[in-house]
PDB file of C-alpha atoms and ligand atoms in Angstrom:
ATOM      1  CA  MET A1468       0.000   0.000   0.000  1.00  0.00           C
ATOM      2  CA  PRO A1469       1.421   3.479  -0.828  1.00  0.00           C
ATOM      3  CA  SER A1470       2.407   5.496   2.226  1.00  0.00           C
ATOM      4  CA  ARG A1471      -0.136   7.979   3.485  1.00  0.00           C
ATOM      5  CA  PRO A1472       0.443  11.734   3.594  1.00  0.00           C
ATOM      6  CA  PHE A1473       1.830  12.888   6.948  1.00  0.00           C
ATOM      7  CA  ASP A1474       2.410  16.406   8.297  1.00  0.00           C
ATOM      8  CA  ALA A1475       4.936  16.509  11.120  1.00  0.00           C
ATOM      9  CA  ASP A1476       3.447  19.815  12.352  1.00  0.00           C
ATOM     10  CA  CYS A1477      -0.134  18.510  12.477  1.00  0.00           C
ATOM     11  CA  ILE A1478      -1.499  17.705  15.925  1.00  0.00           C
ATOM     12  CA  PHE A1479      -3.808  14.971  14.600  1.00  0.00           C
ATOM     13  CA  CYS A1480      -0.933  13.336  12.674  1.00  0.00           C
ATOM     14  CA  LYS A1481       0.960  13.348  15.979  1.00  0.00           C
ATOM     15  CA  ILE A1482      -2.022  11.751  17.746  1.00  0.00           C
ATOM     16  CA  VAL A1483      -2.557   9.116  15.059  1.00  0.00           C
ATOM     17  CA  SER A1484       1.142   8.205  15.087  1.00  0.00           C
ATOM     18  CA  GLY A1485       1.211   8.075  18.894  1.00  0.00           C
ATOM     19  CA  THR A1486       3.681  10.948  19.284  1.00  0.00           C
ATOM     20  CA  ILE A1487       1.253  12.692  21.613  1.00  0.00           C
ATOM     21  CA  PRO A1488      -1.279  10.927  23.815  1.00  0.00           C
ATOM     22  CA  SER A1489      -5.011  10.717  23.227  1.00  0.00           C
ATOM     23  CA  ALA A1490      -8.047   9.067  24.788  1.00  0.00           C
ATOM     24  CA  CYS A1491      -8.457   6.603  21.926  1.00  0.00           C
ATOM     25  CA  VAL A1492     -11.894   5.013  21.554  1.00  0.00           C
ATOM     26  CA  TYR A1493     -11.475   3.202  18.209  1.00  0.00           C
ATOM     27  CA  GLU A1494      -8.826   2.411  15.619  1.00  0.00           C
ATOM     28  CA  ASP A1495      -8.408   0.316  12.518  1.00  0.00           C
ATOM     29  CA  ALA A1496      -6.029   0.241   9.565  1.00  0.00           C
ATOM     30  CA  ASP A1497      -7.467   3.436   8.094  1.00  0.00           C
ATOM     31  CA  VAL A1498      -9.124   5.392  10.883  1.00  0.00           C
ATOM     32  CA  TYR A1499      -8.374   6.625  14.410  1.00  0.00           C
ATOM     33  CA  ALA A1500     -10.936   8.031  16.875  1.00  0.00           C
ATOM     34  CA  PHE A1501     -10.421   9.720  20.233  1.00  0.00           C
ATOM     35  CA  LEU A1502     -12.207  11.943  22.721  1.00  0.00           C
ATOM     36  CA  ASP A1503     -12.137  15.685  22.081  1.00  0.00           C
ATOM     37  CA  ILE A1504     -10.057  17.444  24.717  1.00  0.00           C
ATOM     38  CA  ASN A1505     -12.628  20.271  24.937  1.00  0.00           C
ATOM     39  CA  PRO A1506     -15.905  18.353  24.719  1.00  0.00           C
ATOM     40  CA  ILE A1507     -19.142  20.042  23.670  1.00  0.00           C
ATOM     41  CA  SER A1508     -20.854  17.232  25.565  1.00  0.00           C
ATOM     42  CA  ARG A1509     -19.728  14.134  27.461  1.00  0.00           C
ATOM     43  CA  GLY A1510     -18.287  11.626  24.998  1.00  0.00           C
ATOM     44  CA  HIS A1511     -17.655  14.163  22.194  1.00  0.00           C
ATOM     45  CA  ALA A1512     -15.315  12.228  19.896  1.00  0.00           C
ATOM     46  CA  LEU A1513     -13.247  12.955  16.803  1.00  0.00           C
ATOM     47  CA  VAL A1514     -12.982  10.449  13.958  1.00  0.00           C
ATOM     48  CA  VAL A1515     -10.043  11.035  11.632  1.00  0.00           C
ATOM     49  CA  PRO A1516      -8.422   9.302   8.666  1.00  0.00           C
ATOM     50  CA  ARG A1517      -4.871   8.139   9.408  1.00  0.00           C
ATOM     51  CA  GLY A1518      -3.615  10.106   6.419  1.00  0.00           C
ATOM     52  CA  HIS A1519      -3.170  13.869   6.515  1.00  0.00           C
ATOM     53  CA  TYR A1520      -5.878  15.276   4.235  1.00  0.00           C
ATOM     54  CA  PRO A1521      -6.657  18.890   5.166  1.00  0.00           C
ATOM     55  CA  THR A1522     -10.361  18.974   4.220  1.00  0.00           C
ATOM     56  CA  LEU A1523     -13.134  16.823   2.832  1.00  0.00           C
ATOM     57  CA  LEU A1524     -12.187  18.055  -0.627  1.00  0.00           C
ATOM     58  CA  ASP A1525      -8.725  16.507  -0.255  1.00  0.00           C
ATOM     59  CA  LEU A1526      -9.946  13.135   0.999  1.00  0.00           C
ATOM     60  CA  PRO A1527      -9.426  10.400  -1.622  1.00  0.00           C
ATOM     61  CA  ALA A1528     -12.694   8.680  -2.551  1.00  0.00           C
ATOM     62  CA  GLY A1529     -11.293   5.351  -1.395  1.00  0.00           C
ATOM     63  CA  GLU A1530     -10.982   6.601   2.198  1.00  0.00           C
ATOM     64  CA  GLY A1531     -14.657   7.429   2.543  1.00  0.00           C
ATOM     65  CA  GLU A1532     -16.031   3.970   3.200  1.00  0.00           C
ATOM     66  CA  ALA A1533     -13.707   3.175   6.110  1.00  0.00           C
ATOM     67  CA  LEU A1534     -14.363   6.577   7.636  1.00  0.00           C
ATOM     68  CA  LEU A1535     -18.137   6.213   7.402  1.00  0.00           C
ATOM     69  CA  SER A1536     -18.011   2.717   8.835  1.00  0.00           C
ATOM     70  CA  ALA A1537     -15.889   3.906  11.780  1.00  0.00           C
ATOM     71  CA  LEU A1538     -18.168   6.899  12.291  1.00  0.00           C
ATOM     72  CA  ARG A1539     -21.159   4.567  12.620  1.00  0.00           C
ATOM     73  CA  ARG A1540     -19.346   2.220  14.986  1.00  0.00           C
ATOM     74  CA  VAL A1541     -18.107   4.991  17.265  1.00  0.00           C
ATOM     75  CA  ALA A1542     -21.500   6.718  17.266  1.00  0.00           C
ATOM     76  CA  GLY A1543     -23.155   3.432  18.230  1.00  0.00           C
ATOM     77  CA  ALA A1544     -20.658   2.921  21.052  1.00  0.00           C
ATOM     78  CA  LEU A1545     -21.295   6.452  22.336  1.00  0.00           C
ATOM     79  CA  MET A1546     -25.064   5.872  22.251  1.00  0.00           C
ATOM     80  CA  ALA A1547     -24.565   2.749  24.339  1.00  0.00           C
ATOM     81  CA  GLU A1548     -22.124   4.244  26.839  1.00  0.00           C
ATOM     82  CA  CYS A1549     -23.135   7.865  27.261  1.00  0.00           C
ATOM     83  CA  GLY A1550     -26.874   7.485  27.692  1.00  0.00           C
ATOM     84  CA  CYS A1551     -27.532   9.906  24.868  1.00  0.00           C
ATOM     85  CA  GLY A1552     -30.639   9.778  22.714  1.00  0.00           C
ATOM     86  CA  GLY A1553     -28.842  10.895  19.573  1.00  0.00           C
ATOM     87  CA  PHE A1554     -25.802  12.668  18.237  1.00  0.00           C
ATOM     88  CA  ASN A1555     -24.652  15.273  15.765  1.00  0.00           C
ATOM     89  CA  CYS A1556     -21.946  14.537  13.200  1.00  0.00           C
ATOM     90  CA  ILE A1557     -20.216  17.769  12.295  1.00  0.00           C
ATOM     91  CA  SER A1558     -17.292  18.437  10.015  1.00  0.00           C
ATOM     92  CA  ASN A1559     -15.825  21.921   9.831  1.00  0.00           C
ATOM     93  CA  ASN A1560     -14.044  22.567   6.549  1.00  0.00           C
ATOM     94  CA  PHE A1561     -11.759  25.584   6.079  1.00  0.00           C
ATOM     95  CA  GLY A1562     -11.213  28.357   8.596  1.00  0.00           C
ATOM     96  CA  VAL A1563     -14.314  30.325   7.722  1.00  0.00           C
ATOM     97  CA  ALA A1564     -16.389  27.305   8.784  1.00  0.00           C
ATOM     98  CA  GLY A1565     -14.534  27.004  12.078  1.00  0.00           C
ATOM     99  CA  GLN A1566     -11.911  24.422  11.168  1.00  0.00           C
ATOM    100  CA  VAL A1567      -8.948  24.866  13.497  1.00  0.00           C
ATOM    101  CA  VAL A1568      -7.053  21.624  12.848  1.00  0.00           C
ATOM    102  CA  PRO A1569      -6.444  21.180   9.106  1.00  0.00           C
ATOM    103  CA  HIS A1570      -6.574  17.384   9.169  1.00  0.00           C
ATOM    104  CA  PHE A1571     -10.024  16.273   8.043  1.00  0.00           C
ATOM    105  CA  HIS A1572     -12.194  14.997  10.881  1.00  0.00           C
ATOM    106  CA  TRP A1573     -15.726  14.326  11.998  1.00  0.00           C
ATOM    107  CA  HIS A1574     -16.965  15.461  15.385  1.00  0.00           C
ATOM    108  CA  ILE A1575     -19.534  13.153  16.998  1.00  0.00           C
ATOM    109  CA  VAL A1576     -21.414  15.120  19.629  1.00  0.00           C
ATOM    110  CA  PRO A1577     -23.695  13.055  21.903  1.00  0.00           C
ATOM    111  CA  ARG A1578     -27.031  14.749  22.588  1.00  0.00           C
ATOM    112  CA  VAL A1579     -29.543  14.411  25.386  1.00  0.00           C
ATOM    113  CA  ASP A1580     -32.955  15.987  25.830  1.00  0.00           C
ATOM    114  CA  GLY A1581     -32.732  19.489  27.196  1.00  0.00           C
ATOM    115  CA  ASP A1582     -28.961  19.735  26.842  1.00  0.00           C
ATOM    116  CA  GLY A1583     -29.353  23.327  25.712  1.00  0.00           C
ATOM    117  CA  LEU A1584     -27.078  22.932  22.706  1.00  0.00           C
ATOM    118  CA  SER A1585     -28.805  25.241  20.295  1.00  0.00           C
ATOM    119  CA  ALA A1586     -29.763  24.327  16.764  1.00  0.00           C
ATOM    120  CA  TRP A1587     -28.561  26.424  13.826  1.00  0.00           C
ATOM    121  CA  PRO A1588     -30.947  29.141  12.719  1.00  0.00           C
ATOM    122  CA  GLY A1589     -33.096  28.248   9.716  1.00  0.00           C
ATOM    123  CA  GLY A1590     -33.148  30.871   6.984  1.00  0.00           C
ATOM    124  CA  LYS A1591     -35.493  31.386   4.063  1.00  0.00           C
ATOM    125  CA  TYR A1592     -35.117  31.923   0.335  1.00  0.00           C
ATOM    126  CA  LYS A1593     -37.127  34.865  -0.948  1.00  0.00           C
ATOM    127  CA  ASP A1594     -39.134  32.558  -3.204  1.00  0.00           C
ATOM    128  CA  ASN A1595     -39.046  29.157  -4.903  1.00  0.00           C
ATOM    129  CA  ALA A1596     -37.846  30.699  -8.160  1.00  0.00           C
ATOM    130  CA  GLY A1597     -34.705  32.034  -6.482  1.00  0.00           C
ATOM    131  CA  MET A1598     -34.070  28.691  -4.787  1.00  0.00           C
ATOM    132  CA  GLY A1599     -34.547  26.839  -8.069  1.00  0.00           C
ATOM    133  CA  GLN A1600     -32.249  29.260  -9.908  1.00  0.00           C
ATOM    134  CA  LEU A1601     -29.506  28.707  -7.340  1.00  0.00           C
ATOM    135  CA  ALA A1602     -29.826  24.912  -7.652  1.00  0.00           C
ATOM    136  CA  LYS A1603     -29.643  25.257 -11.459  1.00  0.00           C
ATOM    137  CA  SER A1604     -26.499  27.418 -11.268  1.00  0.00           C
ATOM    138  CA  ILE A1605     -24.774  25.032  -8.853  1.00  0.00           C
ATOM    139  CA  LYS A1606     -25.329  21.943 -10.976  1.00  0.00           C
ATOM    140  CA  GLU A1607     -24.639  23.664 -14.298  1.00  0.00           C
ATOM    141  CA  ARG A1608     -21.330  25.097 -13.075  1.00  0.00           C
ATOM    142  CA  ALA A1609     -20.283  21.685 -11.725  1.00  0.00           C
ATOM    143  CA  ALA A1610     -21.696  19.852 -14.765  1.00  0.00           C
ATOM    144  CA  PHE A1611     -23.800  17.600 -12.547  1.00  0.00           C
ATOM    145  CA  ASP A1612     -26.420  15.706 -14.510  1.00  0.00           C
ATOM    146  CA  CYS A1613     -29.496  15.576 -12.319  1.00  0.00           C
ATOM    147  CA  GLY A1614     -33.155  16.391 -12.373  1.00  0.00           C
ATOM    148  CA  GLY A1615     -35.532  17.936  -9.909  1.00  0.00           C
ATOM    149  CA  SER A1616     -37.191  21.290 -10.051  1.00  0.00           C
ATOM    150  CA  ILE A1617     -39.070  23.479  -7.650  1.00  0.00           C
TER     151      ILE A1617
HETATM  152  P1  AMP B1436     -12.091  21.886  14.418  1.00  0.00           P
HETATM  153  O1  AMP B1436     -12.435  23.251  14.924  1.00  0.00           O
HETATM  154  O2  AMP B1436     -13.240  21.257  13.694  1.00  0.00           O
HETATM  155  O3  AMP B1436     -10.801  21.899  13.625  1.00  0.00           O
HETATM  156  O4  AMP B1436     -11.910  21.010  15.712  1.00  0.00           O
HETATM  157  C1  AMP B1436     -10.692  20.661  16.272  1.00  0.00           C
HETATM  158  C2  AMP B1436     -10.985  19.969  17.568  1.00  0.00           C
HETATM  159  O5  AMP B1436      -9.826  19.319  17.996  1.00  0.00           O
HETATM  160  C3  AMP B1436     -11.434  20.895  18.708  1.00  0.00           C
HETATM  161  O6  AMP B1436     -12.746  20.517  19.139  1.00  0.00           O
HETATM  162  C4  AMP B1436     -10.390  20.655  19.794  1.00  0.00           C
HETATM  163  O7  AMP B1436     -10.931  20.648  21.103  1.00  0.00           O
HETATM  164  C5  AMP B1436      -9.829  19.303  19.404  1.00  0.00           C
HETATM  165  N1  AMP B1436      -8.460  19.053  19.844  1.00  0.00           N
HETATM  166  C6  AMP B1436      -7.365  19.819  19.630  1.00  0.00           C
HETATM  167  N2  AMP B1436      -6.277  19.256  20.165  1.00  0.00           N
HETATM  168  C7  AMP B1436      -6.676  18.083  20.723  1.00  0.00           C
HETATM  169  C8  AMP B1436      -6.014  17.033  21.425  1.00  0.00           C
HETATM  170  N3  AMP B1436      -4.703  17.077  21.676  1.00  0.00           N
HETATM  171  N4  AMP B1436      -6.751  15.989  21.859  1.00  0.00           N
HETATM  172  C9  AMP B1436      -8.080  15.928  21.624  1.00  0.00           C
HETATM  173  N5  AMP B1436      -8.756  16.889  20.951  1.00  0.00           N
HETATM  174  C10 AMP B1436      -8.071  17.957  20.505  1.00  0.00           C
HETATM  175 ZN1   ZN B1437      -2.479  15.623   9.938  1.00  0.00          ZN
END
């Protein structure tokens, strides 16, 4: 197997390689998961590919399946252990979206009723025509072949 990208200055590369300690909750040949040091809620975990890929856009397609499988397994383990009724999976990509560590990762945030963690505000498009026009522009620019209209 070709060697994976590694960034000696990246804190998650250091965690995955064991250079700095972590509260590991899961690992396999492709993925490493550990508890977030500043948890949003009890059991907040991070699931990361072993390779250093800065954002989702850099992640090779072949890495996705292992990551999704690990995400499901860790989320299930958190549901069992932490007494939570559900969880949020969040991935911040690029600084403007709040990404601080540029090594792609999923946050799994266990949720319980009344935990006070607020939901994101829901906005509104001015009208369906504007929403439809935006969808059309997105898929035309990316040359995505898909249907659907509003
Ligand atoms: P993000 O803002 O999506 O890049 O999230 C990075 C996350 O990494 C934050 O929630 C931090 O609390 C977490 N973090 C940073 N350093 C460590 C560490 N050494 N061990 C565990 N979690 C960490
Ligand atoms: Zn890294």
